[in-house]
Amino acid sequence: AVMELFGLIKLALCWPEFAKSEEWLGYSMKHFSHELEFEVYPDGVQNELTSHYHGVPLRYFEEVMLLMERSGRKPPEDYRKTVEAMYHYFAYSMRPDGNGLLNNDSDLDYNQPRVKAAAERYNRSDWLYIATNGAEGTKPSGSGSVVFPWAGQVVMRSGWSGDAQWAFFDIGPWGWSHQHNDKLHVSVSAYGRDILVDSGRYWYKPGIWRGYFISSRAHNVILINGMEQKPDDKLTDKPMTGNYAFLPDFDFAFGTFDKGYEIGKFTEEYGKEQIARANGESVIAKPEIADTKHTRALVNLREQYFVVVDIIETDSPVEATALWRFHPGCTVRQEGNTVLSTDKGKGNARIVPAGPVDWKIGLVSGAEKPSIQGWYSVRYNEKEPNTVAVCSGTVAGNQAFAWVIVPGMGHVANPEVKGLPSPSGSIRLSISLQGEQPTEIAVRLSGSEAVQVGNGLLLDGRCAIIPPEGKPGVALGCLRDTSGRIQAEHVFTEYDPLAQR
């Protein structure tokens, strides 16, 4: 719709002498404005929630605005603000290396030149700072971590330099189109390169390859009894609230997938089923699980590590398969119960499982049998093998477990991670890097029982950080001492990504 309307608008503006030019312009601008209102959420994200396709309508929305200005017409102020908000999303979600998000049906687009040009056009010195890794412009306020609450996308970072640690966390709706079944996916970049990645889109040709790249199997999520996420809600009519916090020392966010699990489409099993149906044969209904809920939290201790906390809520034990996929450029190996990349002089990461689950870990790369696994697509119609850590284990109902992701340059030391007693629905960890005094982290994702942390403190909230020195931190709740006095408190406030400068 946007492309076709753009053509009519351009005709009307470039040839005003045509008898019906004003009629064409009035008609097309009416529907064009409707598309702008429908497609773009208030936080500036296009509702396909796909970075690559965010840029397509943005190109046409902006070109119409510039054509109107060159033809002596003033575009509506709300129109201009929406276009600026769309660029704001590109700027603040951009990786430290200048690439945009690789999510849903995206390629890995190099957005730095586009953001830099927009910074000059819209007089945004904060965008210029981001696009140049701080060489020009004005440093944005805050830590740099940001949430787009309508899109349900969270970007956490340690700073704005080219070697900053960066993570993307998808906890929003499914998207209007071009969507993948990958809610709760996490990507991580550090020291100038991608480490944990989305698999990309490859192509649109129906079949088992397309089925793989859009499936949960191609993302850093959890499969339940070998089954994948069912489709989620396409759109939302309200922003996320009460599930994220950006604090002076750490970031925290969580989301839930509760739409159920099923055998993935376009697998060989699914294809045989469809052929049987077409031939009039009776087919047993596809197995599915409707009553299993997965909640995942991401904690960012800036310039140190990320902690991913999962809880599977179900009536009976299930076989969980957690997937962690590395960029094709990473040399990956298993070391004890950890998995790490090991490239000399480059950004790497080590993943350390924590909690009560006994994980069986295997590395898969470029597999086609018995099923497709370990493939990555940086751009359309291209694919290459990458290494995936496949972690399988039995998870009891309402059981929380965690993964400590430690980025580093070159060799990444193995941290000492200990599980500490905690109530059902929560987890407590003691984490020590390279012999340093441990930091205690507690996360509560379900239940209402307070979690004992530190030296006699109680967490009545979602997340607590107890450093070896200094004041404890808390997100979405409070920390009390044994007498009931509040020692630290955080009250949720709505976050407006467009207010950041």
XYZ file of N, CA and C in Angstrom, residues 184 221-225 229 255-257 261 289 291-297 309-322 356-357 359 393-403 424-426 445-446:
156
model
N 11.200 -14.255 23.503
C 12.184 -14.419 24.577
C 13.590 -14.699 24.052
N 15.993 -19.747 22.228
C 14.823 -19.919 23.070
C 14.835 -21.338 23.629
N 13.721 -21.767 24.221
C 13.619 -23.102 24.804
C 12.490 -23.871 24.126
N 12.799 -25.075 23.675
C 11.807 -25.995 23.136
C 11.268 -26.858 24.278
N 9.992 -27.210 24.211
C 9.367 -28.034 25.243
C 8.963 -29.370 24.636
N 9.523 -30.451 25.155
C 9.290 -31.799 24.603
C 9.534 -31.817 23.096
N 7.349 -22.915 19.703
C 6.323 -21.933 20.049
C 5.244 -21.848 18.970
N 9.835 -11.239 30.372
C 8.649 -11.435 29.556
C 8.203 -12.875 29.642
N 7.003 -13.162 29.122
C 6.409 -14.491 29.230
C 5.847 -14.940 27.896
N 6.085 -16.204 27.552
C 5.408 -16.829 26.417
C 4.454 -17.885 26.964
N 2.819 -24.859 22.677
C 3.874 -25.406 21.823
C 3.295 -26.486 20.911
N 1.192 -28.729 23.260
C 1.148 -28.487 24.697
C 0.591 -27.084 24.890
N -0.594 -25.858 28.077
C -0.616 -25.350 29.452
C 0.773 -25.154 30.049
N 1.777 -24.974 29.206
C 3.135 -24.720 29.685
C 3.502 -23.262 29.432
N 4.005 -22.605 30.451
C 4.352 -21.183 30.366
C 5.849 -21.010 30.622
N 6.484 -20.224 29.771
C 7.910 -19.940 29.922
C 8.080 -18.450 30.197
N 8.718 -18.123 31.311
C 9.052 -16.744 31.629
C 10.566 -16.618 31.676
N 11.080 -15.569 31.050
C 12.527 -15.350 30.984
C 12.854 -13.925 31.388
N 13.908 -13.772 32.169
C 14.407 -12.454 32.567
C 15.840 -12.291 32.083
N 17.579 -15.690 33.269
C 16.859 -16.535 34.223
C 15.591 -17.053 33.556
N 15.375 -18.364 33.621
C 14.197 -19.001 33.028
C 13.397 -19.719 34.101
N 12.087 -19.735 33.915
C 11.228 -20.585 34.731
C 10.183 -21.199 33.826
N 10.033 -22.525 33.913
C 9.024 -23.257 33.163
C 7.919 -23.635 34.146
N 6.715 -23.139 33.899
C 5.580 -23.444 34.767
C 4.685 -24.455 34.059
N 4.582 -25.646 34.642
C 3.814 -26.730 34.040
C 3.355 -27.679 35.133
N 2.336 -28.495 34.833
C 1.782 -29.412 35.830
C 2.645 -30.653 36.036
N 3.515 -30.969 35.071
C 4.324 -32.178 35.160
C 5.688 -31.902 34.549
N 6.682 -32.714 34.859
C 8.016 -32.497 34.286
C 7.993 -32.534 32.758
N 8.830 -31.713 32.141
C 8.949 -31.677 30.686
C 10.420 -31.752 30.304
N 10.656 -32.150 29.070
C 12.011 -32.141 28.529
C 12.242 -30.777 27.876
N 13.132 -29.993 28.452
C 13.434 -28.659 27.928
C 14.718 -28.708 27.111
N 14.714 -28.029 25.974
C 15.914 -27.911 25.146
C 16.235 -26.434 24.973
N 17.277 -25.995 25.631
C 17.711 -24.605 25.537
C 18.758 -24.494 24.438
N 19.158 -26.079 39.239
C 18.987 -27.494 39.572
C 18.924 -28.454 38.389
N 18.913 -27.971 37.143
C 18.738 -28.844 35.988
C 20.068 -29.483 35.590
N 21.937 -30.546 32.761
C 21.899 -30.346 31.318
C 22.859 -31.296 30.603
N 17.493 -31.124 29.142
C 17.356 -31.600 30.514
C 15.906 -31.652 30.925
N 15.626 -32.393 31.974
C 14.270 -32.507 32.505
C 14.028 -31.388 33.514
N 12.936 -30.668 33.306
C 12.601 -29.538 34.166
C 11.290 -29.839 34.872
N 11.307 -29.780 36.195
C 10.087 -29.981 36.969
C 9.210 -28.732 36.897
N 7.958 -28.872 37.280
C 7.056 -27.727 37.245
C 7.527 -26.597 38.138
N 7.396 -25.367 37.638
C 7.743 -24.158 38.390
C 9.201 -24.156 38.849
N 10.070 -24.639 37.991
C 11.489 -24.729 38.332
C 12.277 -23.629 37.627
N 13.020 -22.857 38.396
C 13.819 -21.770 37.843
C 15.261 -22.228 37.655
N 15.883 -21.762 36.595
C 17.291 -22.032 36.322
C 17.860 -20.830 35.590
N 19.169 -20.799 35.396
C 19.792 -19.579 34.869
C 21.001 -19.903 34.009
N 21.437 -18.872 33.287
C 22.624 -18.943 32.426
C 23.408 -17.643 32.641
N 10.344 -21.409 45.693
C 9.863 -21.792 44.370
C 9.542 -20.548 43.549
N 9.900 -20.578 42.270
C 9.635 -19.443 41.398
C 10.717 -18.400 41.396
N 11.828 -18.673 42.116
C 12.924 -17.699 42.190
C 14.248 -18.430 42.111
N 10.470 -14.688 39.627
C 9.615 -14.577 38.453
C 8.196 -15.060 38.706
N 7.964 -15.789 39.781
C 6.600 -16.191 40.133
C 6.518 -16.360 41.636
